[in-house]
Each structure stands twice: as structure tokens, then as C-alpha cells.
GROMACS .gro file of C-alpha atoms in nm:
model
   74
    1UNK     CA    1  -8.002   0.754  -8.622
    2UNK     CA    2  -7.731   0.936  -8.486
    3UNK     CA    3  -7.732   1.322  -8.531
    4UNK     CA    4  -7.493   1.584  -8.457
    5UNK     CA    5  -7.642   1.894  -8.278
    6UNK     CA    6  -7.544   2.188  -8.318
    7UNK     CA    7  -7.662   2.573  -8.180
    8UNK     CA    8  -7.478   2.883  -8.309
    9UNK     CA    9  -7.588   3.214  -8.275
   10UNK     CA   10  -7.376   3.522  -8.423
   11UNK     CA   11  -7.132   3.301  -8.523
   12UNK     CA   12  -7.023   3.169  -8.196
   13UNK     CA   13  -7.102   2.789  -8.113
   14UNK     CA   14  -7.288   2.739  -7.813
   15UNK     CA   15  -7.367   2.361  -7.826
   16UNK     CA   16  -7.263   2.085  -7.992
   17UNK     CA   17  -7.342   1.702  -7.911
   18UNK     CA   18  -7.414   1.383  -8.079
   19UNK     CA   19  -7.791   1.209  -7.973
   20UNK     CA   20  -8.003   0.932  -8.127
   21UNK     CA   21  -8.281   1.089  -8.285
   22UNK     CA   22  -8.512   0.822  -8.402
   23UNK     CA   23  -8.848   1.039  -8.335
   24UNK     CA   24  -8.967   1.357  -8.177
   25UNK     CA   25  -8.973   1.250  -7.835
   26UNK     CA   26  -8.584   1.174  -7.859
   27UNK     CA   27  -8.549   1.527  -8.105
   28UNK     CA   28  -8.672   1.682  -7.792
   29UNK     CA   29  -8.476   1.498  -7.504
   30UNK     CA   30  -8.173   1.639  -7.733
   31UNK     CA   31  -8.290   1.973  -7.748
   32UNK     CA   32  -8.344   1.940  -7.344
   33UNK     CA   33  -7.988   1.798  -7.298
   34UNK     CA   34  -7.841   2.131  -7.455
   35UNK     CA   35  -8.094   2.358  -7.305
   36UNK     CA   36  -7.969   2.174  -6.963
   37UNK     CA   37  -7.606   2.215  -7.041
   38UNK     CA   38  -7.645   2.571  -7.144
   39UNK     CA   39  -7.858   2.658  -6.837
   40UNK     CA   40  -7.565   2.474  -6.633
   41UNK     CA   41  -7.304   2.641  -6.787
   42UNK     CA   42  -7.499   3.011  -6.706
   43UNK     CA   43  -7.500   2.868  -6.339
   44UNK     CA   44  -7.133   2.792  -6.274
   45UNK     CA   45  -7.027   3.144  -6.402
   46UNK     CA   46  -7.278   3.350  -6.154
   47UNK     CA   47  -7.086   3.424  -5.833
   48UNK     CA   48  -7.428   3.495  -5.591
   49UNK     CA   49  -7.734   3.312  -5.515
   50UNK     CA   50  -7.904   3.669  -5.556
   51UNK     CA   51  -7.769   3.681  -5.934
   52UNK     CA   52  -7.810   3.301  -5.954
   53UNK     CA   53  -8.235   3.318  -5.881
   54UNK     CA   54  -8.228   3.585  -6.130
   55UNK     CA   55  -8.102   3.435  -6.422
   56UNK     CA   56  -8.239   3.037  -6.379
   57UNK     CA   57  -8.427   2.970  -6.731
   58UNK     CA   58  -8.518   3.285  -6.831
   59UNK     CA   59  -8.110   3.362  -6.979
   60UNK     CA   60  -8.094   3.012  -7.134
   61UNK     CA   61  -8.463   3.138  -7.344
   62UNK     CA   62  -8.226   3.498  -7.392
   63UNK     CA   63  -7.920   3.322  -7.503
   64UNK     CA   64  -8.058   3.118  -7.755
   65UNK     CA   65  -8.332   3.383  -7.888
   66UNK     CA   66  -8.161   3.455  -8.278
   67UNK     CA   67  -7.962   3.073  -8.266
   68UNK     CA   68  -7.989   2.883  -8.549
   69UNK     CA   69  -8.008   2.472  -8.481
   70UNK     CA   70  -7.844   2.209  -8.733
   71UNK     CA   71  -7.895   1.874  -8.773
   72UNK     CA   72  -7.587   1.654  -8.967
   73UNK     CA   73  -7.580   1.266  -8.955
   74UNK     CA   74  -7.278   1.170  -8.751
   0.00000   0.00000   0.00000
């Protein structure tokens, strides 16, 4: 089934996509397709490959600490 994705925390979005969700291997290839647009979005706005090292995963697990996830049929 398609689903539309969505992660907002503090009333901002920060993802939004549409995936087939049939089971939870393909619930969490859709939750790894936003954590991997997230983590690239982190990674085109650092300016050094010192800052860049520091941030890696450990901002995307920061950023979405508090988010709340919904699920909508698209």
C-alpha cells in the first residue's frame, strides 16, 4: 500500500515522502530513506570536513529525538 511519510518535530516538517509499505521490512527501508535524506541534507550545509566527521549520524539521531512520525494512505 502506498503511505505518505511524514516527520515533524516542533511544528516544523522535516520529511515527507510517499513509499510502499506492504510489511516491516519495507516500513523500515522508508524510515532509512528519510533518515538518509536527513543525514544528507545535515551534510551539504557543513562547510569543513572537521565539522563534517563530527556531525555524521549522531545529528540525524539529535534532530529527530522529540519528532513525531505519521502514516496517511496516499
Amino acid at each position: 500500500m502506498k503511505v505518505k511519510l511524514r516527520i515533524k518535530k516542533d511544528g516544523t516538517l522535516l520529511y515527507a515522502g510517499t513509499h510502499d509499505v506492504v510489511d516491516a521490512d519495507s516500513f523500515g527501508k522508508a524510515c532509512a530513506d528519510a533518515w538518509s535524506k536527513l543525514r544528507q541534507e545535515q551534510l551539504d550545509q557543513e562547510t569543513s570536513i572537521g565539522a563534517l566527521m563530527e556531525h555524521l549520524d549522531g545529528n540525524v539521531l539529535d534532530q529527530l529525538n522529540g519528532a513525531h512520525i505519521s502514516l496517511d494512505r496516499a
